[in-house]
PDB file of N, CA and C in Angstrom:
ATOM      1  N   ASP A  28      13.181 -26.364   1.060  1.00  0.00           N
ATOM      2  CA  ASP A  28      12.229 -25.977   2.098  1.00  0.00           C
ATOM      3  C   ASP A  28      11.150 -27.052   2.249  1.00  0.00           C
ATOM      4  N   PRO A  29      10.938 -27.538   3.440  1.00  0.00           N
ATOM      5  CA  PRO A  29       9.863 -28.512   3.641  1.00  0.00           C
ATOM      6  C   PRO A  29       8.483 -27.864   3.549  1.00  0.00           C
ATOM      7  N   PHE A  30       8.396 -26.578   3.825  1.00  0.00           N
ATOM      8  CA  PHE A  30       7.122 -25.865   3.744  1.00  0.00           C
ATOM      9  C   PHE A  30       7.203 -24.806   2.657  1.00  0.00           C
ATOM     10  N   PRO A  31       6.206 -24.744   1.770  1.00  0.00           N
ATOM     11  CA  PRO A  31       6.220 -23.701   0.738  1.00  0.00           C
ATOM     12  C   PRO A  31       6.071 -22.318   1.381  1.00  0.00           C
ATOM     13  N   VAL A  32       6.776 -21.353   0.816  1.00  0.00           N
ATOM     14  CA  VAL A  32       6.837 -20.011   1.393  1.00  0.00           C
ATOM     15  C   VAL A  32       6.267 -19.001   0.408  1.00  0.00           C
ATOM     16  N   VAL A  33       5.477 -18.079   0.930  1.00  0.00           N
ATOM     17  CA  VAL A  33       5.031 -16.936   0.139  1.00  0.00           C
ATOM     18  C   VAL A  33       6.241 -16.031  -0.038  1.00  0.00           C
ATOM     19  N   LYS A  34       6.534 -15.655  -1.288  1.00  0.00           N
ATOM     20  CA  LYS A  34       7.753 -14.905  -1.586  1.00  0.00           C
ATOM     21  C   LYS A  34       7.447 -13.549  -2.193  1.00  0.00           C
ATOM     22  N   ASN A  35       8.462 -12.702  -2.138  1.00  0.00           N
ATOM     23  CA  ASN A  35       8.438 -11.388  -2.797  1.00  0.00           C
ATOM     24  C   ASN A  35       7.196 -10.572  -2.454  1.00  0.00           C
ATOM     25  N   VAL A  36       6.873 -10.518  -1.182  1.00  0.00           N
ATOM     26  CA  VAL A  36       5.732  -9.703  -0.744  1.00  0.00           C
ATOM     27  C   VAL A  36       6.112  -8.235  -0.892  1.00  0.00           C
ATOM     28  N   GLN A  37       5.273  -7.491  -1.587  1.00  0.00           N
ATOM     29  CA  GLN A  37       5.506  -6.068  -1.789  1.00  0.00           C
ATOM     30  C   GLN A  37       4.257  -5.300  -1.383  1.00  0.00           C
ATOM     31  N   VAL A  38       4.459  -4.122  -0.815  1.00  0.00           N
ATOM     32  CA  VAL A  38       3.357  -3.285  -0.347  1.00  0.00           C
ATOM     33  C   VAL A  38       3.451  -1.932  -1.035  1.00  0.00           C
ATOM     34  N   PHE A  39       2.330  -1.489  -1.592  1.00  0.00           N
ATOM     35  CA  PHE A  39       2.262  -0.194  -2.268  1.00  0.00           C
ATOM     36  C   PHE A  39       1.186   0.649  -1.601  1.00  0.00           C
ATOM     37  N   VAL A  40       1.551   1.862  -1.208  1.00  0.00           N
ATOM     38  CA  VAL A  40       0.623   2.764  -0.537  1.00  0.00           C
ATOM     39  C   VAL A  40       0.105   3.780  -1.541  1.00  0.00           C
ATOM     40  N   SER A  41      -1.213   3.963  -1.568  1.00  0.00           N
ATOM     41  CA  SER A  41      -1.820   5.006  -2.390  1.00  0.00           C
ATOM     42  C   SER A  41      -2.607   5.931  -1.471  1.00  0.00           C
ATOM     43  N   ARG A  42      -1.977   7.040  -1.114  1.00  0.00           N
ATOM     44  CA  ARG A  42      -2.669   8.001  -0.249  1.00  0.00           C
ATOM     45  C   ARG A  42      -3.868   8.613  -0.970  1.00  0.00           C
ATOM     46  N   GLU A  43      -3.733   8.844  -2.268  1.00  0.00           N
ATOM     47  CA  GLU A  43      -4.822   9.445  -3.046  1.00  0.00           C
ATOM     48  C   GLU A  43      -6.069   8.560  -3.017  1.00  0.00           C
ATOM     49  N   ASN A  44      -5.874   7.250  -3.158  1.00  0.00           N
ATOM     50  CA  ASN A  44      -7.001   6.312  -3.182  1.00  0.00           C
ATOM     51  C   ASN A  44      -7.314   5.729  -1.812  1.00  0.00           C
ATOM     52  N   LYS A  45      -6.553   6.143  -0.802  1.00  0.00           N
ATOM     53  CA  LYS A  45      -6.751   5.694   0.578  1.00  0.00           C
ATOM     54  C   LYS A  45      -6.767   4.171   0.672  1.00  0.00           C
ATOM     55  N   MET A  46      -5.725   3.549   0.090  1.00  0.00           N
ATOM     56  CA  MET A  46      -5.639   2.092   0.151  1.00  0.00           C
ATOM     57  C   MET A  46      -4.195   1.636   0.094  1.00  0.00           C
ATOM     58  N   ILE A  47      -4.005   0.379   0.472  1.00  0.00           N
ATOM     59  CA  ILE A  47      -2.716  -0.284   0.388  1.00  0.00           C
ATOM     60  C   ILE A  47      -2.904  -1.527  -0.466  1.00  0.00           C
ATOM     61  N   LYS A  48      -2.017  -1.710  -1.431  1.00  0.00           N
ATOM     62  CA  LYS A  48      -2.039  -2.897  -2.286  1.00  0.00           C
ATOM     63  C   LYS A  48      -0.877  -3.795  -1.879  1.00  0.00           C
ATOM     64  N   ILE A  49      -1.177  -5.075  -1.661  1.00  0.00           N
ATOM     65  CA  ILE A  49      -0.162  -6.062  -1.311  1.00  0.00           C
ATOM     66  C   ILE A  49      -0.126  -7.097  -2.429  1.00  0.00           C
ATOM     67  N   VAL A  50       1.058  -7.389  -2.936  1.00  0.00           N
ATOM     68  CA  VAL A  50       1.223  -8.423  -3.967  1.00  0.00           C
ATOM     69  C   VAL A  50       2.283  -9.412  -3.497  1.00  0.00           C
ATOM     70  N   TRP A  51       2.202 -10.662  -3.999  1.00  0.00           N
ATOM     71  CA  TRP A  51       3.152 -11.690  -3.601  1.00  0.00           C
ATOM     72  C   TRP A  51       3.225 -12.770  -4.665  1.00  0.00           C
ATOM     73  N   GLU A  52       4.195 -13.654  -4.484  1.00  0.00           N
ATOM     74  CA  GLU A  52       4.365 -14.809  -5.368  1.00  0.00           C
ATOM     75  C   GLU A  52       4.221 -16.085  -4.549  1.00  0.00           C
ATOM     76  N   PHE A  53       3.576 -17.064  -5.154  1.00  0.00           N
ATOM     77  CA  PHE A  53       3.460 -18.383  -4.540  1.00  0.00           C
ATOM     78  C   PHE A  53       3.320 -19.366  -5.686  1.00  0.00           C
ATOM     79  N   ASP A  54       4.277 -20.298  -5.807  1.00  0.00           N
ATOM     80  CA  ASP A  54       4.357 -21.125  -7.011  1.00  0.00           C
ATOM     81  C   ASP A  54       3.732 -22.509  -6.859  1.00  0.00           C
ATOM     82  N   GLN A  55       2.842 -22.671  -5.888  1.00  0.00           N
ATOM     83  CA  GLN A  55       2.154 -23.949  -5.708  1.00  0.00           C
ATOM     84  C   GLN A  55       0.655 -23.699  -5.574  1.00  0.00           C
ATOM     85  N   PRO A  56      -0.161 -24.745  -5.785  1.00  0.00           N
ATOM     86  CA  PRO A  56      -1.601 -24.561  -5.565  1.00  0.00           C
ATOM     87  C   PRO A  56      -1.886 -24.264  -4.092  1.00  0.00           C
ATOM     88  N   ALA A  57      -2.784 -23.339  -3.849  1.00  0.00           N
ATOM     89  CA  ALA A  57      -3.195 -23.007  -2.488  1.00  0.00           C
ATOM     90  C   ALA A  57      -4.717 -22.966  -2.436  1.00  0.00           C
ATOM     91  N   THR A  58      -5.273 -23.357  -1.298  1.00  0.00           N
ATOM     92  CA  THR A  58      -6.726 -23.244  -1.138  1.00  0.00           C
ATOM     93  C   THR A  58      -7.115 -21.810  -0.810  1.00  0.00           C
ATOM     94  N   GLY A  59      -6.171 -21.046  -0.273  1.00  0.00           N
ATOM     95  CA  GLY A  59      -6.422 -19.652   0.044  1.00  0.00           C
ATOM     96  C   GLY A  59      -5.216 -19.022   0.694  1.00  0.00           C
ATOM     97  N   PHE A  60      -5.340 -17.739   0.968  1.00  0.00           N
ATOM     98  CA  PHE A  60      -4.288 -16.996   1.642  1.00  0.00           C
ATOM     99  C   PHE A  60      -4.890 -16.240   2.819  1.00  0.00           C
ATOM    100  N   LYS A  61      -4.206 -16.340   3.931  1.00  0.00           N
ATOM    101  CA  LYS A  61      -4.609 -15.609   5.127  1.00  0.00           C
ATOM    102  C   LYS A  61      -3.799 -14.320   5.171  1.00  0.00           C
ATOM    103  N   ILE A  62      -4.506 -13.197   5.163  1.00  0.00           N
ATOM    104  CA  ILE A  62      -3.863 -11.890   5.270  1.00  0.00           C
ATOM    105  C   ILE A  62      -3.878 -11.511   6.750  1.00  0.00           C
ATOM    106  N   MET A  63      -2.693 -11.268   7.276  1.00  0.00           N
ATOM    107  CA  MET A  63      -2.549 -10.874   8.671  1.00  0.00           C
ATOM    108  C   MET A  63      -2.215  -9.392   8.707  1.00  0.00           C
ATOM    109  N   ARG A  64      -2.769  -8.671   9.690  1.00  0.00           N
ATOM    110  CA  ARG A  64      -2.504  -7.229   9.764  1.00  0.00           C
ATOM    111  C   ARG A  64      -2.500  -6.774  11.221  1.00  0.00           C
ATOM    112  N   GLY A  65      -1.677  -5.781  11.490  1.00  0.00           N
ATOM    113  CA  GLY A  65      -1.669  -5.136  12.801  1.00  0.00           C
ATOM    114  C   GLY A  65      -1.077  -3.756  12.684  1.00  0.00           C
ATOM    115  N   LYS A  66      -1.452  -2.905  13.605  1.00  0.00           N
ATOM    116  CA  LYS A  66      -0.818  -1.594  13.652  1.00  0.00           C
ATOM    117  C   LYS A  66       0.618  -1.790  14.098  1.00  0.00           C
ATOM    118  N   LYS A  67       1.516  -0.978  13.575  1.00  0.00           N
ATOM    119  CA  LYS A  67       2.939  -1.127  13.866  1.00  0.00           C
ATOM    120  C   LYS A  67       3.174  -1.157  15.377  1.00  0.00           C
ATOM    121  N   GLY A  68       3.933  -2.163  15.814  1.00  0.00           N
ATOM    122  CA  GLY A  68       4.246  -2.305  17.223  1.00  0.00           C
ATOM    123  C   GLY A  68       3.237  -3.119  18.007  1.00  0.00           C
ATOM    124  N   GLU A  69       2.130  -3.497  17.369  1.00  0.00           N
ATOM    125  CA  GLU A  69       1.106  -4.316  18.011  1.00  0.00           C
ATOM    126  C   GLU A  69       1.094  -5.690  17.351  1.00  0.00           C
ATOM    127  N   PRO A  70       0.526  -6.698  18.008  1.00  0.00           N
ATOM    128  CA  PRO A  70       0.475  -8.032  17.396  1.00  0.00           C
ATOM    129  C   PRO A  70      -0.352  -8.020  16.101  1.00  0.00           C
ATOM    130  N   ILE A  71       0.105  -8.803  15.125  1.00  0.00           N
ATOM    131  CA  ILE A  71      -0.700  -8.940  13.909  1.00  0.00           C
ATOM    132  C   ILE A  71      -1.693 -10.076  14.128  1.00  0.00           C
ATOM    133  N   GLU A  72      -2.865  -9.930  13.524  1.00  0.00           N
ATOM    134  CA  GLU A  72      -3.934 -10.903  13.679  1.00  0.00           C
ATOM    135  C   GLU A  72      -4.517 -11.214  12.303  1.00  0.00           C
ATOM    136  N   THR A  73      -5.262 -12.299  12.225  1.00  0.00           N
ATOM    137  CA  THR A  73      -5.946 -12.627  10.974  1.00  0.00           C
ATOM    138  C   THR A  73      -6.883 -11.482  10.630  1.00  0.00           C
ATOM    139  N   TYR A  74      -6.762 -10.999   9.402  1.00  0.00           N
ATOM    140  CA  TYR A  74      -7.528  -9.840   8.954  1.00  0.00           C
ATOM    141  C   TYR A  74      -8.533 -10.231   7.873  1.00  0.00           C
ATOM    142  N   GLU A  75      -8.089 -11.066   6.934  1.00  0.00           N
ATOM    143  CA  GLU A  75      -8.933 -11.436   5.798  1.00  0.00           C
ATOM    144  C   GLU A  75      -8.461 -12.777   5.260  1.00  0.00           C
ATOM    145  N   PHE A  76      -9.380 -13.527   4.652  1.00  0.00           N
ATOM    146  CA  PHE A  76      -9.025 -14.769   3.973  1.00  0.00           C
ATOM    147  C   PHE A  76      -9.487 -14.646   2.534  1.00  0.00           C
ATOM    148  N   ILE A  77      -8.568 -14.876   1.589  1.00  0.00           N
ATOM    149  CA  ILE A  77      -8.918 -14.730   0.172  1.00  0.00           C
ATOM    150  C   ILE A  77      -8.596 -16.016  -0.581  1.00  0.00           C
ATOM    151  N   GLY A  78      -9.163 -16.162  -1.763  1.00  0.00           N
ATOM    152  CA  GLY A  78      -9.028 -17.368  -2.568  1.00  0.00           C
ATOM    153  C   GLY A  78      -7.602 -17.662  -3.010  1.00  0.00           C
ATOM    154  N   GLY A  79      -7.345 -18.943  -3.253  1.00  0.00           N
ATOM    155  CA  GLY A  79      -6.007 -19.414  -3.573  1.00  0.00           C
ATOM    156  C   GLY A  79      -5.467 -19.007  -4.923  1.00  0.00           C
ATOM    157  N   THR A  80      -6.333 -18.510  -5.818  1.00  0.00           N
ATOM    158  CA  THR A  80      -5.828 -18.065  -7.129  1.00  0.00           C
ATOM    159  C   THR A  80      -5.360 -16.615  -7.085  1.00  0.00           C
ATOM    160  N   LYS A  81      -5.673 -15.916  -6.023  1.00  0.00           N
ATOM    161  CA  LYS A  81      -5.304 -14.499  -5.898  1.00  0.00           C
ATOM    162  C   LYS A  81      -3.829 -14.352  -5.549  1.00  0.00           C
ATOM    163  N   ARG A  82      -3.232 -13.276  -6.022  1.00  0.00           N
ATOM    164  CA  ARG A  82      -1.855 -12.934  -5.672  1.00  0.00           C
ATOM    165  C   ARG A  82      -1.748 -11.457  -5.332  1.00  0.00           C
ATOM    166  N   GLU A  83      -2.898 -10.861  -4.981  1.00  0.00           N
ATOM    167  CA  GLU A  83      -2.909  -9.470  -4.569  1.00  0.00           C
ATOM    168  C   GLU A  83      -4.096  -9.227  -3.642  1.00  0.00           C
ATOM    169  N   PHE A  84      -3.942  -8.212  -2.815  1.00  0.00           N
ATOM    170  CA  PHE A  84      -4.991  -7.853  -1.863  1.00  0.00           C
ATOM    171  C   PHE A  84      -4.993  -6.345  -1.707  1.00  0.00           C
ATOM    172  N   TYR A  85      -6.177  -5.755  -1.695  1.00  0.00           N
ATOM    173  CA  TYR A  85      -6.327  -4.318  -1.506  1.00  0.00           C
ATOM    174  C   TYR A  85      -6.933  -4.063  -0.138  1.00  0.00           C
ATOM    175  N   ASP A  86      -6.216  -3.335   0.699  1.00  0.00           N
ATOM    176  CA  ASP A  86      -6.700  -2.991   2.028  1.00  0.00           C
ATOM    177  C   ASP A  86      -7.220  -1.564   1.982  1.00  0.00           C
ATOM    178  N   LYS A  87      -8.538  -1.416   2.174  1.00  0.00           N
ATOM    179  CA  LYS A  87      -9.166  -0.092   2.109  1.00  0.00           C
ATOM    180  C   LYS A  87      -9.699   0.357   3.468  1.00  0.00           C
ATOM    181  N   TRP A  88      -9.603  -0.504   4.474  1.00  0.00           N
ATOM    182  CA  TRP A  88     -10.081  -0.153   5.814  1.00  0.00           C
ATOM    183  C   TRP A  88      -8.903   0.348   6.636  1.00  0.00           C
ATOM    184  N   LEU A  89      -8.534   1.594   6.401  1.00  0.00           N
ATOM    185  CA  LEU A  89      -7.328   2.160   6.996  1.00  0.00           C
ATOM    186  C   LEU A  89      -7.653   3.365   7.867  1.00  0.00           C
ATOM    187  N   THR A  90      -6.832   3.566   8.880  1.00  0.00           N
ATOM    188  CA  THR A  90      -6.901   4.759   9.712  1.00  0.00           C
ATOM    189  C   THR A  90      -5.803   5.704   9.230  1.00  0.00           C
ATOM    190  N   PRO A  91      -6.138   6.953   8.907  1.00  0.00           N
ATOM    191  CA  PRO A  91      -5.120   7.884   8.419  1.00  0.00           C
ATOM    192  C   PRO A  91      -3.955   8.029   9.402  1.00  0.00           C
ATOM    193  N   ASN A  92      -2.765   8.223   8.848  1.00  0.00           N
ATOM    194  CA  ASN A  92      -1.533   8.442   9.612  1.00  0.00           C
ATOM    195  C   ASN A  92      -1.199   7.286  10.555  1.00  0.00           C
ATOM    196  N   THR A  93      -1.532   6.079  10.132  1.00  0.00           N
ATOM    197  CA  THR A  93      -1.247   4.875  10.914  1.00  0.00           C
ATOM    198  C   THR A  93      -0.375   3.946  10.086  1.00  0.00           C
ATOM    199  N   GLU A  94       0.681   3.395  10.688  1.00  0.00           N
ATOM    200  CA  GLU A  94       1.519   2.418  10.008  1.00  0.00           C
ATOM    201  C   GLU A  94       1.009   1.024  10.331  1.00  0.00           C
ATOM    202  N   TYR A  95       0.975   0.171   9.312  1.00  0.00           N
ATOM    203  CA  TYR A  95       0.512  -1.204   9.469  1.00  0.00           C
ATOM    204  C   TYR A  95       1.619  -2.183   9.117  1.00  0.00           C
ATOM    205  N   GLU A  96       1.556  -3.360   9.698  1.00  0.00           N
ATOM    206  CA  GLU A  96       2.441  -4.467   9.340  1.00  0.00           C
ATOM    207  C   GLU A  96       1.560  -5.602   8.841  1.00  0.00           C
ATOM    208  N   TYR A  97       2.053  -6.306   7.810  1.00  0.00           N
ATOM    209  CA  TYR A  97       1.273  -7.371   7.179  1.00  0.00           C
ATOM    210  C   TYR A  97       2.087  -8.655   7.101  1.00  0.00           C
ATOM    211  N   ALA A  98       1.371  -9.752   7.011  1.00  0.00           N
ATOM    212  CA  ALA A  98       1.958 -11.050   6.688  1.00  0.00           C
ATOM    213  C   ALA A  98       0.956 -11.774   5.798  1.00  0.00           C
ATOM    214  N   VAL A  99       1.460 -12.596   4.886  1.00  0.00           N
ATOM    215  CA  VAL A  99       0.614 -13.397   4.005  1.00  0.00           C
ATOM    216  C   VAL A  99       0.991 -14.855   4.221  1.00  0.00           C
ATOM    217  N   ILE A 100      -0.002 -15.681   4.557  1.00  0.00           N
ATOM    218  CA  ILE A 100       0.220 -17.094   4.844  1.00  0.00           C
ATOM    219  C   ILE A 100      -0.617 -17.930   3.886  1.00  0.00           C
ATOM    220  N   ALA A 101       0.039 -18.872   3.206  1.00  0.00           N
ATOM    221  CA  ALA A 101      -0.669 -19.753   2.278  1.00  0.00           C
ATOM    222  C   ALA A 101      -1.356 -20.866   3.061  1.00  0.00           C
ATOM    223  N   GLU A 102      -2.603 -21.134   2.668  1.00  0.00           N
ATOM    224  CA  GLU A 102      -3.348 -22.280   3.195  1.00  0.00           C
ATOM    225  C   GLU A 102      -3.321 -23.359   2.111  1.00  0.00           C
ATOM    226  N   LEU A 103      -2.863 -24.555   2.483  1.00  0.00           N
ATOM    227  CA  LEU A 103      -2.707 -25.628   1.508  1.00  0.00           C
ATOM    228  C   LEU A 103      -3.782 -26.692   1.674  1.00  0.00           C
ATOM    229  N   GLN A 104      -4.003 -27.457   0.613  1.00  0.00           N
ATOM    230  CA  GLN A 104      -4.945 -28.568   0.658  1.00  0.00           C
ATOM    231  C   GLN A 104      -4.545 -29.512   1.773  1.00  0.00           C
ATOM    232  N   GLY A 105      -5.485 -29.918   2.595  1.00  0.00           N
ATOM    233  CA  GLY A 105      -5.180 -30.843   3.687  1.00  0.00           C
ATOM    234  C   GLY A 105      -4.589 -30.177   4.916  1.00  0.00           C
ATOM    235  N   GLY A 106      -4.619 -28.840   4.957  1.00  0.00           N
ATOM    236  CA  GLY A 106      -4.177 -28.142   6.163  1.00  0.00           C
ATOM    237  C   GLY A 106      -2.843 -27.550   6.007  1.00  0.00           C
TER     238      GLY A 106
END
């Protein structure tokens, strides 16, 4: 692969805690990760930017009974 890929993205829903946990693998240094989110069937947009050492994200800003779609994009040194 010419471009490094975020792999093994997994999503865990906790209705009791009203949050979604997203975990992933990335085996290269990253300056950060862009978390993309959208309601199911709508375009996903940049939602949050987190540090490059992180491999998990907790989404707590949720609307009940709504399905979301996510993407995780690695930001690398130099763009």
